[in-house]
PDB file of C-alpha atoms in Angstrom:
ATOM      1  CA  MET V  23     120.243  73.340 102.859  1.00  0.00           C
ATOM      2  CA  ASN V  24     122.967  75.024 105.187  1.00  0.00           C
ATOM      3  CA  ALA V  25     124.715  78.712 104.606  1.00  0.00           C
ATOM      4  CA  LYS V  26     128.081  77.005 103.619  1.00  0.00           C
ATOM      5  CA  ILE V  27     126.586  74.781 100.976  1.00  0.00           C
ATOM      6  CA  ILE V  28     124.588  77.910  99.332  1.00  0.00           C
ATOM      7  CA  VAL V  29     127.740  80.129  99.407  1.00  0.00           C
ATOM      8  CA  ILE V  30     129.400  76.929  97.811  1.00  0.00           C
ATOM      9  CA  PHE V  31     127.333  76.914  95.105  1.00  0.00           C
ATOM     10  CA  ILE V  32     126.804  80.564  94.640  1.00  0.00           C
ATOM     11  CA  THR V  33     130.606  80.844  93.841  1.00  0.00           C
ATOM     12  CA  ALA V  34     130.974  77.866  91.852  1.00  0.00           C
ATOM     13  CA  LEU V  35     128.144  79.419  89.493  1.00  0.00           C
ATOM     14  CA  VAL V  36     130.145  82.697  89.270  1.00  0.00           C
ATOM     15  CA  PHE V  37     133.102  80.875  88.666  1.00  0.00           C
ATOM     16  CA  ALA V  38     131.815  79.178  85.616  1.00  0.00           C
ATOM     17  CA  PHE V  39     130.205  81.995  84.259  1.00  0.00           C
ATOM     18  CA  VAL V  40     133.417  83.892  84.433  1.00  0.00           C
ATOM     19  CA  SER V  41     135.388  81.287  83.188  1.00  0.00           C
ATOM     20  CA  ILE V  42     133.400  80.160  80.517  1.00  0.00           C
ATOM     21  CA  PRO V  43     134.297  83.157  77.579  1.00  0.00           C
ATOM     22  CA  SER V  44     132.277  81.500  74.616  1.00  0.00           C
ATOM     23  CA  ILE V  45     128.644  82.333  76.672  1.00  0.00           C
ATOM     24  CA  GLY V  46     127.576  85.373  75.519  1.00  0.00           C
ATOM     25  CA  LEU V  47     125.708  88.364  77.310  1.00  0.00           C
ATOM     26  CA  SER V  48     122.318  88.266  77.607  1.00  0.00           C
ATOM     27  CA  ALA V  49     119.904  90.883  77.989  1.00  0.00           C
ATOM     28  CA  GLU V  50     117.985  88.565  80.457  1.00  0.00           C
ATOM     29  CA  LEU V  51     118.454  87.685  83.998  1.00  0.00           C
ATOM     30  CA  LYS V  52     116.986  84.609  85.399  1.00  0.00           C
ATOM     31  CA  ILE V  53     117.118  83.626  89.129  1.00  0.00           C
ATOM     32  CA  GLY V  54     115.411  81.202  91.046  1.00  0.00           C
ATOM     33  CA  ILE V  55     113.693  82.039  94.258  1.00  0.00           C
ATOM     34  CA  LYS V  56     110.848  80.264  96.181  1.00  0.00           C
ATOM     35  CA  ALA V  57     108.509  83.531  96.065  1.00  0.00           C
ATOM     36  CA  GLU V  58     107.734  85.914  93.576  1.00  0.00           C
ATOM     37  CA  PRO V  59     109.249  89.393  94.375  1.00  0.00           C
ATOM     38  CA  SER V  60     106.980  92.520  94.299  1.00  0.00           C
ATOM     39  CA  SER V  61     109.629  94.911  92.881  1.00  0.00           C
ATOM     40  CA  THR V  62     112.861  95.289  91.698  1.00  0.00           C
ATOM     41  CA  ASP V  63     113.221  98.607  93.140  1.00  0.00           C
ATOM     42  CA  PRO V  64     115.845  97.814  95.843  1.00  0.00           C
ATOM     43  CA  HIS V  65     114.808 100.213  98.259  1.00  0.00           C
ATOM     44  CA  PHE V  66     110.761  99.201  97.936  1.00  0.00           C
ATOM     45  CA  TYR V  67     110.044  96.891 100.313  1.00  0.00           C
ATOM     46  CA  VAL V  68     112.181  94.726 102.907  1.00  0.00           C
ATOM     47  CA  PHE V  69     110.860  91.201 101.664  1.00  0.00           C
ATOM     48  CA  SER V  70     112.948  88.120 101.340  1.00  0.00           C
ATOM     49  CA  PRO V  71     112.701  87.508  97.284  1.00  0.00           C
ATOM     50  CA  ASN V  72     113.311  91.514  96.721  1.00  0.00           C
ATOM     51  CA  LEU V  73     116.491  91.246  98.918  1.00  0.00           C
ATOM     52  CA  MET V  74     117.474  88.216  96.721  1.00  0.00           C
ATOM     53  CA  ILE V  75     116.879  89.955  93.653  1.00  0.00           C
ATOM     54  CA  ALA V  76     118.678  93.040  94.916  1.00  0.00           C
ATOM     55  CA  ALA V  77     121.717  90.901  96.022  1.00  0.00           C
ATOM     56  CA  TYR V  78     122.099  90.199  92.560  1.00  0.00           C
ATOM     57  CA  THR V  79     121.975  93.421  90.897  1.00  0.00           C
ATOM     58  CA  PHE V  80     123.161  95.789  93.467  1.00  0.00           C
ATOM     59  CA  ASP V  81     125.750  95.733  96.315  1.00  0.00           C
ATOM     60  CA  ARG V  82     126.267  97.543  99.714  1.00  0.00           C
ATOM     61  CA  LEU V  83     128.762  99.446 101.674  1.00  0.00           C
ATOM     62  CA  VAL V  84     129.347  96.324 103.677  1.00  0.00           C
ATOM     63  CA  ASN V  85     128.790  92.674 103.231  1.00  0.00           C
ATOM     64  CA  GLN V  86     128.315  89.816 105.741  1.00  0.00           C
ATOM     65  CA  ASP V  87     129.942  86.373 105.237  1.00  0.00           C
ATOM     66  CA  ALA V  88     128.209  83.152 106.143  1.00  0.00           C
ATOM     67  CA  ASN V  89     128.884  83.661 109.693  1.00  0.00           C
ATOM     68  CA  MET V  90     127.557  87.049 109.521  1.00  0.00           C
ATOM     69  CA  ASN V  91     131.040  88.732 109.901  1.00  0.00           C
ATOM     70  CA  MET V  92     131.500  92.228 108.343  1.00  0.00           C
ATOM     71  CA  LYS V  93     133.582  92.147 105.243  1.00  0.00           C
ATOM     72  CA  ALA V  94     134.591  94.706 102.803  1.00  0.00           C
ATOM     73  CA  GLY V  95     131.651  95.792  99.851  1.00  0.00           C
ATOM     74  CA  LEU V  96     131.509  98.908  98.220  1.00  0.00           C
ATOM     75  CA  ALA V  97     133.503 100.390 101.273  1.00  0.00           C
ATOM     76  CA  VAL V  98     136.975  98.822 101.996  1.00  0.00           C
ATOM     77  CA  SER V  99     136.958 100.277 105.501  1.00  0.00           C
ATOM     78  CA  TRP V 100     135.061 101.989 107.939  1.00  0.00           C
ATOM     79  CA  LYS V 101     135.454 103.021 111.635  1.00  0.00           C
ATOM     80  CA  PRO V 102     134.060 105.474 114.317  1.00  0.00           C
ATOM     81  CA  VAL V 103     135.907 108.418 114.066  1.00  0.00           C
ATOM     82  CA  ASP V 104     134.248 109.893 117.325  1.00  0.00           C
ATOM     83  CA  ASP V 105     131.348 108.909 119.211  1.00  0.00           C
ATOM     84  CA  LEU V 106     128.837 110.296 116.869  1.00  0.00           C
ATOM     85  CA  THR V 107     130.736 109.784 113.505  1.00  0.00           C
ATOM     86  CA  TRP V 108     131.347 107.036 111.007  1.00  0.00           C
ATOM     87  CA  GLU V 109     134.020 107.144 108.847  1.00  0.00           C
ATOM     88  CA  PHE V 110     133.208 105.147 105.549  1.00  0.00           C
ATOM     89  CA  LYS V 111     136.280 105.018 102.867  1.00  0.00           C
ATOM     90  CA  LEU V 112     134.921 103.590  99.472  1.00  0.00           C
ATOM     91  CA  ARG V 113     136.225 101.569  97.010  1.00  0.00           C
ATOM     92  CA  GLU V 114     138.680 102.889  94.261  1.00  0.00           C
ATOM     93  CA  GLY V 115     137.992 102.059  90.721  1.00  0.00           C
ATOM     94  CA  VAL V 116     134.127 101.015  90.675  1.00  0.00           C
ATOM     95  CA  LYS V 117     132.087 102.028  87.661  1.00  0.00           C
ATOM     96  CA  TRP V 118     128.083 101.592  87.273  1.00  0.00           C
ATOM     97  CA  HIS V 119     126.752  99.773  84.446  1.00  0.00           C
ATOM     98  CA  ASP V 120     127.175 102.705  82.248  1.00  0.00           C
ATOM     99  CA  GLY V 121     130.625 103.708  82.853  1.00  0.00           C
ATOM    100  CA  SER V 122     130.166 106.328  85.489  1.00  0.00           C
ATOM    101  CA  PRO V 123     132.266 106.385  88.470  1.00  0.00           C
ATOM    102  CA  PHE V 124     130.976 105.176  91.918  1.00  0.00           C
ATOM    103  CA  SER V 125     131.427 107.987  94.459  1.00  0.00           C
ATOM    104  CA  ALA V 126     130.286 109.145  98.182  1.00  0.00           C
ATOM    105  CA  GLU V 127     127.304 110.597  95.885  1.00  0.00           C
ATOM    106  CA  ASP V 128     125.647 107.435  95.125  1.00  0.00           C
ATOM    107  CA  VAL V 129     126.164 106.558  98.786  1.00  0.00           C
ATOM    108  CA  GLU V 130     124.583 109.902 100.331  1.00  0.00           C
ATOM    109  CA  PHE V 131     121.727 109.776  97.471  1.00  0.00           C
ATOM    110  CA  SER V 132     121.093 105.849  98.367  1.00  0.00           C
ATOM    111  CA  LEU V 133     121.047 106.513 102.240  1.00  0.00           C
ATOM    112  CA  LYS V 134     118.453 109.366 101.540  1.00  0.00           C
ATOM    113  CA  ARG V 135     116.596 107.450  99.136  1.00  0.00           C
ATOM    114  CA  ALA V 136     115.947 104.060 100.888  1.00  0.00           C
ATOM    115  CA  PRO V 137     113.607 104.941 103.566  1.00  0.00           C
ATOM    116  CA  ASN V 138     111.663 107.731 101.581  1.00  0.00           C
ATOM    117  CA  VAL V 139     110.300 105.304  98.527  1.00  0.00           C
ATOM    118  CA  PRO V 140     106.872 105.989  98.123  1.00  0.00           C
ATOM    119  CA  LYS V 141     103.989 103.489  99.011  1.00  0.00           C
ATOM    120  CA  SER V 142     106.744 101.033 100.422  1.00  0.00           C
ATOM    121  CA  PRO V 143     104.980  98.503 102.664  1.00  0.00           C
ATOM    122  CA  SER V 144     108.242  97.884 104.677  1.00  0.00           C
ATOM    123  CA  SER V 145     110.832 100.742 103.944  1.00  0.00           C
ATOM    124  CA  PHE V 146     114.376 100.602 104.805  1.00  0.00           C
ATOM    125  CA  GLY V 147     114.133 103.441 107.025  1.00  0.00           C
ATOM    126  CA  ARG V 148     114.687 101.167 110.267  1.00  0.00           C
ATOM    127  CA  PHE V 149     118.257 100.458 108.888  1.00  0.00           C
ATOM    128  CA  VAL V 150     119.239 104.326 108.157  1.00  0.00           C
ATOM    129  CA  LYS V 151     117.151 106.037 111.063  1.00  0.00           C
ATOM    130  CA  GLN V 152     120.234 106.464 113.322  1.00  0.00           C
ATOM    131  CA  ILE V 153     122.144 108.544 110.628  1.00  0.00           C
ATOM    132  CA  LYS V 154     121.304 112.596 111.238  1.00  0.00           C
ATOM    133  CA  SER V 155     123.465 113.742 108.974  1.00  0.00           C
ATOM    134  CA  ILE V 156     125.809 112.500 105.842  1.00  0.00           C
ATOM    135  CA  GLN V 157     128.645 114.733 105.235  1.00  0.00           C
ATOM    136  CA  ILE V 158     130.627 114.084 101.909  1.00  0.00           C
ATOM    137  CA  ILE V 159     134.763 114.544 102.713  1.00  0.00           C
ATOM    138  CA  ASP V 160     135.847 113.425  99.050  1.00  0.00           C
ATOM    139  CA  PRO V 161     134.624 111.462  96.073  1.00  0.00           C
ATOM    140  CA  LEU V 162     135.731 108.260  98.108  1.00  0.00           C
ATOM    141  CA  THR V 163     135.239 109.396 101.698  1.00  0.00           C
ATOM    142  CA  ILE V 164     132.047 109.888 103.861  1.00  0.00           C
ATOM    143  CA  HIS V 165     131.027 110.671 107.433  1.00  0.00           C
ATOM    144  CA  LEU V 166     127.992 109.550 108.600  1.00  0.00           C
ATOM    145  CA  LYS V 167     126.455 111.341 111.818  1.00  0.00           C
ATOM    146  CA  THR V 168     124.014 110.004 114.231  1.00  0.00           C
ATOM    147  CA  GLY V 169     122.352 111.441 117.111  1.00  0.00           C
ATOM    148  CA  LYS V 170     123.744 108.603 119.719  1.00  0.00           C
ATOM    149  CA  PRO V 171     126.684 106.226 119.904  1.00  0.00           C
ATOM    150  CA  PHE V 172     125.659 103.808 117.065  1.00  0.00           C
ATOM    151  CA  PRO V 173     127.873 100.686 116.933  1.00  0.00           C
ATOM    152  CA  LEU V 174     125.806  98.221 115.037  1.00  0.00           C
ATOM    153  CA  MET V 175     126.013 100.977 111.811  1.00  0.00           C
ATOM    154  CA  PRO V 176     128.344  98.389 109.854  1.00  0.00           C
ATOM    155  CA  ALA V 177     125.608  95.633 110.113  1.00  0.00           C
ATOM    156  CA  TYR V 178     122.668  97.728 109.469  1.00  0.00           C
ATOM    157  CA  LEU V 179     124.408  99.299 106.250  1.00  0.00           C
ATOM    158  CA  SER V 180     124.807  95.619 105.303  1.00  0.00           C
ATOM    159  CA  VAL V 181     121.349  95.602 104.018  1.00  0.00           C
ATOM    160  CA  VAL V 182     120.802  98.802 102.204  1.00  0.00           C
ATOM    161  CA  PRO V 183     121.817  98.491  98.497  1.00  0.00           C
ATOM    162  CA  ILE V 184     123.689 101.369  96.628  1.00  0.00           C
ATOM    163  CA  VAL V 185     122.308 102.450  93.807  1.00  0.00           C
ATOM    164  CA  SER V 186     123.780 105.124  91.001  1.00  0.00           C
ATOM    165  CA  LYS V 187     122.621 108.451  91.719  1.00  0.00           C
ATOM    166  CA  LYS V 188     122.709 109.375  87.970  1.00  0.00           C
ATOM    167  CA  ASN V 189     120.404 106.528  87.217  1.00  0.00           C
ATOM    168  CA  GLY V 190     118.100 106.904  90.409  1.00  0.00           C
ATOM    169  CA  GLU V 191     117.593 110.354  90.628  1.00  0.00           C
ATOM    170  CA  GLY V 192     113.963 111.374  89.686  1.00  0.00           C
ATOM    171  CA  ALA V 193     113.318 107.555  89.499  1.00  0.00           C
ATOM    172  CA  ASN V 194     110.447 105.524  90.825  1.00  0.00           C
ATOM    173  CA  THR V 195     109.818 102.478  91.866  1.00  0.00           C
ATOM    174  CA  LYS V 196     107.939 101.615  88.270  1.00  0.00           C
ATOM    175  CA  ASP V 197     111.365 103.094  86.896  1.00  0.00           C
ATOM    176  CA  TYR V 198     113.327 100.080  88.507  1.00  0.00           C
ATOM    177  CA  ASN V 199     110.414  97.718  87.775  1.00  0.00           C
ATOM    178  CA  THR V 200     110.823  98.621  83.944  1.00  0.00           C
ATOM    179  CA  GLY V 201     114.818  98.337  84.145  1.00  0.00           C
ATOM    180  CA  LYS V 202     114.778 102.089  83.172  1.00  0.00           C
ATOM    181  CA  ALA V 203     116.408 102.799  86.380  1.00  0.00           C
ATOM    182  CA  MET V 204     118.320  99.727  87.048  1.00  0.00           C
TER     183      MET V 204
END
């Protein structure tokens, strides 16, 4: 199945669910995928079924369209401010499922957690290893410092799911798998 058909299908499904007010909320999310995921912890394992589950439950700073062009996700804009610093402006008004606001602290927490999940068979470390330090400028602006120029930062961050610091702090993979940290 080509990527355009998949995008059209997913768009139609989202439209159908949003436009039918008579459908009640369910406590269960069913997703059809070809292989069984090993975890619902979005940072546990870079594995296609896990990435598919994470795509339905978490957003990223940067998204990619069907042609792999970068587009806004939780970040509305990004730019290099110097050779070693990327600035990401975050989307205003985003709330987590519990009503708490999304902020730069969630991004910092996620980028530090992603490469450090215990017993990960394939960590997200390769996507964030260029980041040497993180500086929160304000609740909706974050600077990522690199050790050398890294023009692929937006593309690499399009793979890393962002999680709630409030719900993820102190949580482990089991907490995500049981839904406690989700």
